[in-house]
Coordinates of C-alpha atoms and ligand atoms in Angstrom, one line a residue:
X223 CA 66.6 2.9 -8.6
X224 CA 63.7 4.7 -10.3
X225 CA 60.8 3.5 -8.2
X226 CA 58.1 5.3 -6.3
X227 CA 58.0 5.0 -2.5
X228 CA 54.6 4.0 -1.2
X229 CA 53.8 2.7 2.3
X230 CA 57.5 2.1 3.1
X231 CA 58.3 0.1 -0.1
X232 CA 59.9 1.0 -3.4
X233 CA 57.3 0.2 -6.0
X234 CA 57.6 0.0 -9.8
X235 CA 55.4 2.3 -11.7
X236 CA 52.4 1.5 -14.0
X237 CA 54.7 2.9 -16.8
X238 CA 58.0 4.7 -17.3
X239 CA 59.1 8.3 -17.8
X240 CA 62.3 9.1 -19.6
X241 CA 64.1 12.0 -18.0
X242 CA 65.8 14.0 -20.8
X243 CA 68.6 16.5 -20.4
X244 CA 67.5 19.8 -22.0
X245 CA 71.2 20.7 -22.6
X246 CA 71.7 17.5 -24.6
X247 CA 68.6 15.7 -25.8
X248 CA 70.6 12.6 -26.5
X249 CA 71.4 12.3 -22.8
X250 CA 68.8 10.3 -20.9
X251 CA 69.2 11.2 -17.2
X252 CA 67.3 8.2 -16.1
X253 CA 64.1 6.2 -16.4
X254 CA 61.6 6.9 -13.6
X255 CA 58.4 5.2 -12.5
X256 CA 55.1 6.7 -13.3
X257 CA 52.3 5.8 -10.9
X258 CA 48.6 5.4 -11.9
X259 CA 45.6 6.3 -9.9
X260 CA 45.5 3.1 -7.9
X261 CA 49.1 3.6 -6.7
X262 CA 48.3 7.2 -5.8
X263 CA 45.3 5.9 -3.7
X264 CA 47.6 3.4 -2.0
X265 CA 50.0 6.2 -1.1
X266 CA 47.2 8.3 0.3
X267 CA 46.0 5.3 2.4
X268 CA 49.5 4.7 3.7
X269 CA 50.0 8.3 4.7
X270 CA 46.6 8.4 6.4
X271 CA 47.3 5.3 8.4
X272 CA 50.8 6.4 9.5
X273 CA 49.8 9.9 10.5
X274 CA 48.6 9.4 14.1
X275 CA 51.8 7.6 15.1
X276 CA 54.0 10.2 13.4
X277 CA 52.2 13.0 15.3
X278 CA 52.9 11.1 18.5
X279 CA 56.7 11.3 17.9
X280 CA 58.2 14.0 20.1
X281 CA 59.0 17.3 18.5
X282 CA 62.7 16.5 19.1
X283 CA 62.5 13.2 17.2
X284 CA 60.9 14.9 14.2
X285 CA 63.5 17.7 14.5
X286 CA 66.3 15.2 14.5
X287 CA 65.0 13.5 11.4
X288 CA 64.8 16.8 9.5
X289 CA 68.3 17.7 10.7
X290 CA 69.8 14.5 9.4
X291 CA 68.1 15.0 6.1
X292 CA 69.4 18.5 5.8
X293 CA 72.9 17.4 6.7
X294 CA 73.0 14.8 3.9
X295 CA 71.5 17.2 1.3
X296 CA 74.2 19.8 2.2
X297 CA 77.0 17.2 2.1
X298 CA 75.9 16.0 -1.4
X299 CA 75.5 19.5 -2.8
X300 CA 77.9 19.0 -5.7
X301 CA 76.5 15.7 -6.9
X302 CA 72.8 16.8 -6.4
X303 CA 73.5 20.2 -8.0
X304 CA 74.9 18.5 -11.0
X305 CA 71.9 16.2 -11.3
X306 CA 69.6 19.1 -11.0
X307 CA 71.5 21.2 -13.7
X308 CA 71.5 18.1 -15.9
X309 CA 67.8 17.4 -15.8
X310 CA 66.4 21.0 -15.5
X311 CA 68.9 23.1 -17.4
X312 CA 69.9 25.7 -14.8
X313 CA 73.6 26.2 -14.5
X314 CA 75.8 24.1 -12.2
X315 CA 76.3 27.1 -9.9
X316 CA 72.5 27.7 -9.8
X317 CA 71.9 24.0 -9.3
X318 CA 74.3 23.8 -6.4
X319 CA 72.9 26.9 -4.9
X320 CA 69.4 25.4 -5.0
X321 CA 70.5 22.2 -3.3
X322 CA 72.1 24.3 -0.5
X323 CA 68.9 26.2 -0.2
X324 CA 67.0 22.9 0.1
X325 CA 69.4 21.6 2.8
X326 CA 69.1 24.9 4.8
X327 CA 65.3 24.6 4.6
X328 CA 65.4 21.2 6.3
X329 CA 67.8 22.7 9.0
X330 CA 65.4 25.6 9.5
X331 CA 62.4 23.4 10.0
X332 CA 64.3 21.1 12.3
X333 CA 64.3 24.2 14.6
X334 CA 60.7 25.1 13.8
X335 CA 59.5 21.6 14.9
X336 CA 60.7 22.6 18.4
X337 CA 59.3 26.1 18.3
X338 CA 55.6 25.3 17.7
X339 CA 53.7 27.3 20.2
X340 CA 50.2 28.1 21.3
X341 CA 48.4 30.8 23.2
X342 CA 46.5 31.1 26.5
X343 CA 43.6 33.5 26.9
X344 CA 41.6 34.7 29.9
X345 CA 38.0 33.5 29.5
X346 CA 35.0 35.8 30.0
X347 CA 33.7 33.1 32.4
X348 CA 35.1 32.7 35.9
X349 CA 37.4 29.8 36.4
X350 CA 37.6 28.8 32.8
X351 CA 40.9 28.7 30.9
X352 CA 41.1 29.1 27.1
X353 CA 44.0 27.7 25.2
X354 CA 44.7 27.9 21.5
X355 CA 46.9 25.1 20.2
X356 CA 48.2 24.0 16.8
X357 CA 47.9 20.5 15.6
X358 CA 49.0 18.7 12.4
X359 CA 46.4 18.8 9.6
X360 CA 46.8 15.1 8.7
X361 CA 47.9 14.0 5.2
X362 CA 49.4 16.8 3.1
X363 CA 49.3 16.5 -0.7
X364 CA 52.4 18.2 -2.2
X365 CA 52.5 19.1 -6.0
X366 CA 55.6 20.8 -7.2
X367 CA 56.8 22.4 -10.5
X368 CA 59.8 21.7 -12.7
X369 CA 61.7 25.0 -12.2
X370 CA 62.9 24.3 -8.7
X371 CA 63.2 20.5 -8.6
X372 CA 64.6 20.3 -5.1
X373 CA 64.1 23.6 -3.2
X374 CA 60.3 23.8 -3.7
X375 CA 59.8 20.1 -2.6
X376 CA 62.0 20.9 0.4
X377 CA 60.1 23.9 1.5
X378 CA 56.8 22.0 1.4
X379 CA 58.0 18.6 2.7
X380 CA 60.1 19.9 5.6
X381 CA 57.3 22.0 7.4
X382 CA 54.8 19.2 6.7
X383 CA 56.9 16.7 8.5
X384 CA 58.1 19.1 11.2
X385 CA 54.6 19.6 12.5
X386 CA 53.5 16.0 12.5
X387 CA 51.8 15.6 9.1
X388 CA 52.4 12.8 6.7
X389 CA 53.1 13.4 3.0
X390 CA 52.1 12.3 -0.4
X391 CA 54.5 14.0 -2.9
X392 CA 54.1 14.4 -6.6
X393 CA 57.0 16.1 -8.4
X394 CA 56.7 17.5 -11.9
X395 CA 57.0 15.0 -14.7
X396 CA 59.9 16.8 -16.3
X397 CA 62.3 16.6 -13.3
X398 CA 61.9 13.3 -11.4
X399 CA 65.6 12.9 -10.8
X400 CA 66.1 15.5 -8.0
X401 CA 62.8 14.5 -6.5
X402 CA 63.8 10.9 -6.4
X403 CA 67.2 11.6 -4.9
X404 CA 65.6 13.8 -2.2
X405 CA 63.0 11.2 -1.4
X406 CA 65.7 8.5 -1.0
X407 CA 67.5 10.8 1.5
X408 CA 64.3 11.6 3.3
X409 CA 63.3 8.0 4.0
X410 CA 66.8 6.7 4.7
X411 CA 68.5 9.6 6.5
X412 CA 65.3 10.6 8.2
X413 CA 64.7 7.0 9.2
X414 CA 60.9 7.7 8.9
X415 CA 58.3 5.0 9.7
X416 CA 56.6 3.4 6.7
X417 CA 53.8 5.6 5.3
X418 CA 55.1 9.0 6.7
X419 CA 56.5 10.0 3.4
X420 CA 55.4 8.8 0.0
X421 CA 56.8 9.6 -3.4
X422 CA 54.3 9.3 -6.2
X423 CA 55.8 10.4 -9.5
X424 CA 53.3 10.5 -12.3
X425 CA 51.0 12.7 -14.4
X426 CA 48.9 15.4 -12.8
X427 CA 45.8 14.1 -14.5
X428 CA 46.1 10.8 -12.6
X429 CA 48.2 11.4 -9.4
X430 CA 47.4 15.0 -8.8
X431 CA 43.7 14.3 -9.4
X432 CA 43.7 11.6 -6.7
X433 CA 45.3 14.0 -4.2
X434 CA 42.9 16.8 -5.1
X435 CA 39.8 14.6 -4.7
X436 CA 40.7 12.2 -1.9
X437 CA 38.9 12.9 1.4
X438 CA 42.0 11.5 3.2
X439 CA 44.2 14.4 2.0
X440 CA 43.3 17.2 4.3
X441 CA 45.4 19.9 2.7
X442 CA 47.1 20.5 -0.7
X443 CA 50.1 22.7 -1.3
X444 CA 50.6 23.4 -5.0
X445 CA 53.2 25.5 -7.0
X446 CA 52.8 25.6 -10.7
X447 CA 50.7 27.1 -13.5
X448 CA 47.7 29.3 -12.9
X449 CA 45.4 27.1 -14.9
X450 CA 46.2 23.9 -13.0
X451 CA 46.4 25.7 -9.7
X452 CA 42.8 27.0 -10.1
X453 CA 41.6 23.4 -10.9
X454 CA 43.3 22.1 -7.8
X455 CA 41.9 24.9 -5.7
X456 CA 38.3 24.3 -6.9
X457 CA 38.6 20.6 -6.2
X458 CA 39.8 21.3 -2.7
X459 CA 37.1 23.9 -2.2
X460 CA 34.4 21.4 -3.2
X461 CA 35.3 19.0 -0.5
X462 CA 36.4 21.6 2.1
X463 CA 40.1 20.8 2.1
X464 CA 42.7 23.4 2.9
X465 CA 44.7 24.6 0.0
X466 CA 47.7 26.8 -0.7
X467 CA 48.5 27.8 -4.3
X468 CA 51.6 29.5 -5.7
X469 CA 51.0 30.4 -9.4
X470 CA 52.1 32.8 -12.0
X471 CA 53.7 36.3 -11.9
X472 CA 54.1 39.2 -14.3
X473 CA 56.5 40.9 -12.0
X474 CA 57.4 44.6 -12.6
X475 CA 60.8 46.1 -12.0
X476 CA 60.8 49.9 -12.0
X477 CA 64.0 51.8 -13.0
X478 CA 63.8 55.5 -12.0
X479 CA 66.0 58.2 -13.5
X480 CA 67.9 58.5 -10.2
X481 CA 68.9 54.8 -10.1
X482 CA 72.5 53.7 -9.9
X483 CA 72.7 52.5 -13.5
X484 CA 75.2 49.7 -13.0
X485 CA 73.3 48.3 -10.1
X486 CA 70.0 48.6 -12.0
X487 CA 71.4 46.6 -14.9
X488 CA 72.5 43.8 -12.6
X489 CA 69.2 43.7 -10.8
X490 CA 67.3 43.6 -14.1
X491 CA 69.5 41.0 -15.8
X492 CA 69.7 38.7 -12.8
X493 CA 65.9 39.0 -12.1
X494 CA 64.9 38.6 -15.7
X495 CA 67.3 36.1 -17.2
X496 CA 69.1 34.0 -14.6
X497 CA 67.7 30.5 -14.1
X498 CA 66.8 31.0 -17.8
X499 CA 64.0 33.4 -16.7
X500 CA 62.1 30.3 -15.5
X501 CA 61.0 31.6 -12.1
X502 CA 57.6 32.8 -11.1
X503 CA 59.4 35.7 -9.4
X504 CA 61.3 36.7 -12.6
X505 CA 61.1 40.4 -13.6
X506 CA 59.3 40.3 -16.9
X507 CA 58.1 43.9 -17.1
X508 CA 60.9 46.5 -17.0
X509 CA 59.2 49.8 -16.4
X510 CA 61.8 52.5 -17.2
X511 CA 61.7 56.2 -16.7
X512 CA 62.3 58.4 -19.8
X513 CA 65.5 60.1 -18.6
X514 CA 67.5 56.8 -18.0
X515 CA 65.6 54.6 -20.6
X516 CA 68.1 54.7 -23.5
X517 CA 71.2 54.3 -21.3
X518 CA 69.6 51.5 -19.4
X519 CA 68.5 49.6 -22.5
X520 CA 72.0 50.0 -24.1
X521 CA 73.7 48.8 -20.9
X522 CA 71.4 45.8 -20.6
X523 CA 72.0 44.8 -24.2
X524 CA 75.8 45.1 -23.6
X525 CA 75.5 42.9 -20.5
X526 CA 73.3 40.3 -22.3
X527 CA 75.8 40.2 -25.2
X528 CA 78.5 39.2 -22.7
X529 CA 76.5 36.3 -21.2
X530 CA 77.3 32.8 -22.3
X531 CA 74.2 30.6 -23.1
X532 CA 75.4 27.0 -23.2
X533 CA 75.1 23.5 -21.8
X534 CA 74.2 23.9 -18.2
X535 CA 77.3 21.9 -17.2
X536 CA 79.7 23.8 -19.5
X537 CA 82.5 25.8 -18.0
X538 CA 81.6 29.5 -17.7
X539 CA 77.9 29.0 -18.7
X540 CA 75.8 31.9 -17.5
X541 CA 72.4 30.8 -18.8
X542 CA 71.4 27.2 -19.5
X543 CA 68.8 26.0 -22.0
X544 CA 65.1 26.3 -21.8
X545 CA 63.6 23.3 -20.0
X546 CA 61.7 21.6 -22.9
X547 CA 60.7 21.8 -26.5
X548 CA 57.2 22.9 -25.4
X549 CA 58.5 25.7 -23.2
X550 CA 60.8 26.8 -26.0
X551 CA 57.9 27.0 -28.4
X552 CA 56.0 29.1 -25.8
X553 CA 58.9 31.5 -25.4
X554 CA 59.3 31.9 -29.2
X555 CA 55.6 32.4 -29.7
X556 CA 55.5 35.2 -27.1
X557 CA 58.5 36.9 -28.8
X558 CA 56.6 36.8 -32.1
X559 CA 53.4 38.0 -30.4
X560 CA 55.3 41.0 -28.9
X561 CA 56.8 41.9 -32.3
X562 CA 53.4 41.7 -34.0
X563 CA 52.0 44.0 -31.2
X564 CA 54.6 46.6 -32.2
X565 CA 57.4 45.7 -29.7
X566 CA 61.0 46.1 -30.9
X567 CA 63.3 43.1 -30.3
X568 CA 66.6 44.8 -29.5
X569 CA 68.4 41.7 -28.4
X570 CA 68.3 37.9 -28.5
X571 CA 65.3 35.7 -29.1
X572 CA 67.3 33.5 -31.4
X573 CA 67.6 29.7 -31.3
X574 CA 71.3 28.9 -30.7
X575 CA 73.4 25.8 -31.7
X576 CA 75.8 24.5 -29.2
X577 CA 78.1 21.4 -29.1
X578 CA 75.2 19.3 -27.8
X579 CA 71.6 19.4 -29.1
X580 CA 69.5 21.4 -26.6
X581 CA 66.8 24.0 -26.2
X582 CA 69.1 27.1 -26.4
X583 CA 67.5 30.5 -26.7
X584 CA 69.4 33.8 -26.4
X585 CA 68.0 36.1 -23.8
X586 CA 65.4 38.4 -25.4
X587 CA 64.8 42.1 -24.7
X588 CA 61.8 43.8 -26.3
X589 CA 61.5 47.6 -26.1
X590 CA 58.7 50.1 -26.9
X591 CA 56.0 47.9 -25.4
X592 CA 52.8 49.0 -23.7
X593 CA 51.3 47.5 -20.6
X594 CA 48.2 46.4 -22.5
X595 CA 50.1 44.2 -24.9
X596 CA 49.8 40.4 -24.3
X597 CA 53.6 40.3 -23.7
X598 CA 52.9 42.4 -20.6
X599 CA 49.7 40.7 -19.4
X600 CA 50.6 37.0 -19.7
X601 CA 53.4 35.0 -18.1
X602 CA 56.0 33.8 -20.6
X603 CA 58.2 31.8 -18.1
X604 CA 61.4 32.1 -20.2
X605 CA 64.4 34.4 -20.8
X606 CA 62.2 37.2 -22.2
X607 CA 61.7 40.7 -20.7
X608 CA 60.0 43.7 -22.1
X609 CA 60.5 47.4 -21.5
X610 CA 57.8 49.9 -20.9
X611 CA 58.8 53.6 -21.1
X612 CA 57.2 55.9 -18.5
X613 CA 57.3 59.7 -17.7
X614 CA 57.5 59.6 -13.9
X615 CA 57.2 57.5 -10.7
X616 CA 53.4 57.9 -10.5
X617 CA 52.9 56.4 -14.0
X618 CA 55.4 53.6 -13.2
X619 CA 53.6 52.7 -10.0
X620 CA 50.2 52.7 -11.7
X621 CA 51.5 50.4 -14.5
X622 CA 53.4 48.1 -12.0
X623 CA 50.1 47.5 -10.2
X624 CA 48.0 47.2 -13.4
X625 CA 48.2 43.4 -13.7
X626 CA 46.2 40.3 -12.7
X627 CA 49.2 39.1 -10.8
X628 CA 50.9 40.2 -7.6
X629 CA 53.8 38.0 -6.6
X630 CA 57.0 40.1 -6.6
X631 CA 57.8 43.6 -7.6
X632 CA 60.9 45.8 -7.6
X633 CA 62.3 49.3 -7.9
X634 CA 65.7 50.6 -8.6
X635 CA 66.1 54.1 -7.1
X636 CA 68.3 56.2 -4.8
X637 CA 65.3 58.1 -3.6
X638 CA 64.2 57.2 -0.1
X639 CA 60.9 58.8 -0.7
X640 CA 60.1 56.7 -3.8
X641 CA 61.5 53.5 -2.3
X642 CA 59.3 53.9 0.8
X643 CA 56.3 54.8 -1.2
X644 CA 56.7 51.8 -3.4
X645 CA 57.1 49.4 -0.5
X646 CA 53.8 50.8 0.8
X647 CA 51.8 51.0 -2.4
X648 CA 53.0 48.1 -4.5
X649 CA 50.3 45.5 -4.8
X650 CA 52.6 42.5 -4.5
X651 CA 53.4 40.0 -1.9
X652 CA 57.1 40.7 -2.0
X653 CA 58.7 44.1 -2.7
X654 CA 62.3 44.6 -3.6
X655 CA 64.3 47.8 -3.4
X656 CA 67.6 47.7 -5.5
X657 CA 67.4 43.9 -5.2
X658 CA 66.2 41.4 -7.9
X659 CA 62.6 40.4 -7.9
X660 CA 63.7 36.7 -8.0
X661 CA 66.0 34.9 -5.5
X662 CA 64.4 35.1 -2.0
X663 CA 65.6 34.1 1.4
X664 CA 64.5 30.7 2.7
X665 CA 63.5 31.8 6.1
X666 CA 61.2 34.8 5.1
X667 CA 57.6 34.4 4.2
X668 CA 57.0 33.8 0.5
X669 CA 53.9 34.4 -1.5
X670 CA 51.9 36.9 -3.5
X671 CA 48.6 38.6 -3.9
X672 CA 45.8 38.7 -6.4
X673 CA 46.0 36.0 -9.1
X674 CA 49.5 34.9 -8.0
X675 CA 48.8 33.1 -4.8
X676 CA 45.9 31.7 -2.7
X677 CA 46.0 30.7 0.9
X678 CA 48.6 31.4 3.6
X679 CA 52.3 32.1 3.1
X680 CA 55.0 29.5 2.6
X681 CA 58.4 29.5 4.2
X682 CA 59.8 30.8 7.5
X683 CA 57.8 30.8 10.7
X684 CA 54.7 31.7 8.5
X685 CA 54.6 28.2 7.1
X686 CA 53.0 26.9 10.3
X687 CA 49.7 28.5 9.3
X688 CA 49.2 26.1 6.5
X689 CA 50.7 23.0 8.0
X690 CA 48.8 23.1 11.3
X691 CA 45.2 23.5 12.3
X692 CA 44.1 25.6 15.2
X693 CA 42.2 24.1 18.1
X694 CA 40.7 26.3 20.8
X695 CA 40.2 24.4 24.1
X696 CA 38.1 25.6 27.1
X697 CA 38.7 24.0 30.6
X698 CA 37.0 24.5 33.9
X699 CA 39.2 22.9 36.4
Ligands
UN1_745 C1 63.0 32.5 -5.9 O1 62.9 33.4 -6.8 O2 64.0 32.5 -5.2 O3 58.3 28.8 -8.8 C2 62.0 31.5 -5.6 C3 59.0 29.8 -8.5 C4 58.8 30.3 -7.1 C5 60.1 30.3 -6.4 C6 60.9 31.4 -6.7 N1 57.8 29.5 -6.4 O4 59.7 30.4 -9.3

């Protein structure tokens, strides 16, 4: 039940990982295998050996495999969504939504497998033809975070397989359940030959390290913390492997005086606090113009007071628990840091007791903060947002861009002039106008700038850039 999948076999781990429900720490979701370095190497070898044959499958065969996987994921949305909510702590509705997104991603890349195209150029030499083609990279190492236990694996695994690569996949230690269920669907519904897809649950220090250093892994796609991402990036750089990193954010949301107040409150609350604020796209800096500031803060506080923080599976739950004790400590530490820096905690930030023992934290709103404070420089990754008061749009834009990060940014305004200017001048990979900074479409390019991302974009038709290599062929007939 809980094993890794290596070279076409379900294999027991070197040790065992207990998957604990953050809504109820007495509930063990399951026991999952933890691989060691030797098993990670075996998975890499199997993926390496299987790759040429998989690349030789027709595009239609690979497309059909992805389509069958997507069909099963979508059909089991309730069950998988419940498992996801139980192990990660997002609400049942959010869990089901994420499973649907994962299923749709497989469907999308089933189409993309058939759409891989190249280019033909005229040569500068008579009679010579130049064509530019895309080929699989080889073995792709996939390392995913705990906050999207099924959607992020899906949007990395699906394009890898679509274009003829083989996969070694290491999910986050905190959420092996969704990854295991997805892996079981991939190998069975996909009917993949042995070695094409390998699941290697285990610690980053062992499994991730093998992926990063193995010469047989030609490319690594990583989503997670900035610190680990940079280590993975350096290891890849050292041996000339391709790498794609999605890391932190400190995403600004600007609220201008002319914003529709009700809409701005929804955009801010959903971007900052839903999924317990545990999204790299979450709005954590609310940059609010003076004229609307007090009304906005009051309305957000009222909205937060009406939200129900509870067991992720409880009826009517709006915000589930924080994922783990360590993350809860980090969230509380940052709230304390913000207060010591002079911030004013106007709502939340309290540990809550519920019917079951879990990591419950009320959504925290901190006002009167400055952009130089640590609370506005460092990623918290929890249900915590701070407010920065500004005079005008120009000041708001300058502060929005004054950050190491550049993943997502947003503005709430009814001014076409400011909306258009912001889309142009915001130094982020994704810009939202009157739409939350978190919660993106699965078929549009995803990624950031500056310290948030490295390498080419994920998702949509842009994914092919990472999962294929370009070959330029010259022919004189
Ligand atoms: C979203 O906001 O819809 O780890 C996606 C993350 C991102 C995905 C966010 N890579 O939060």
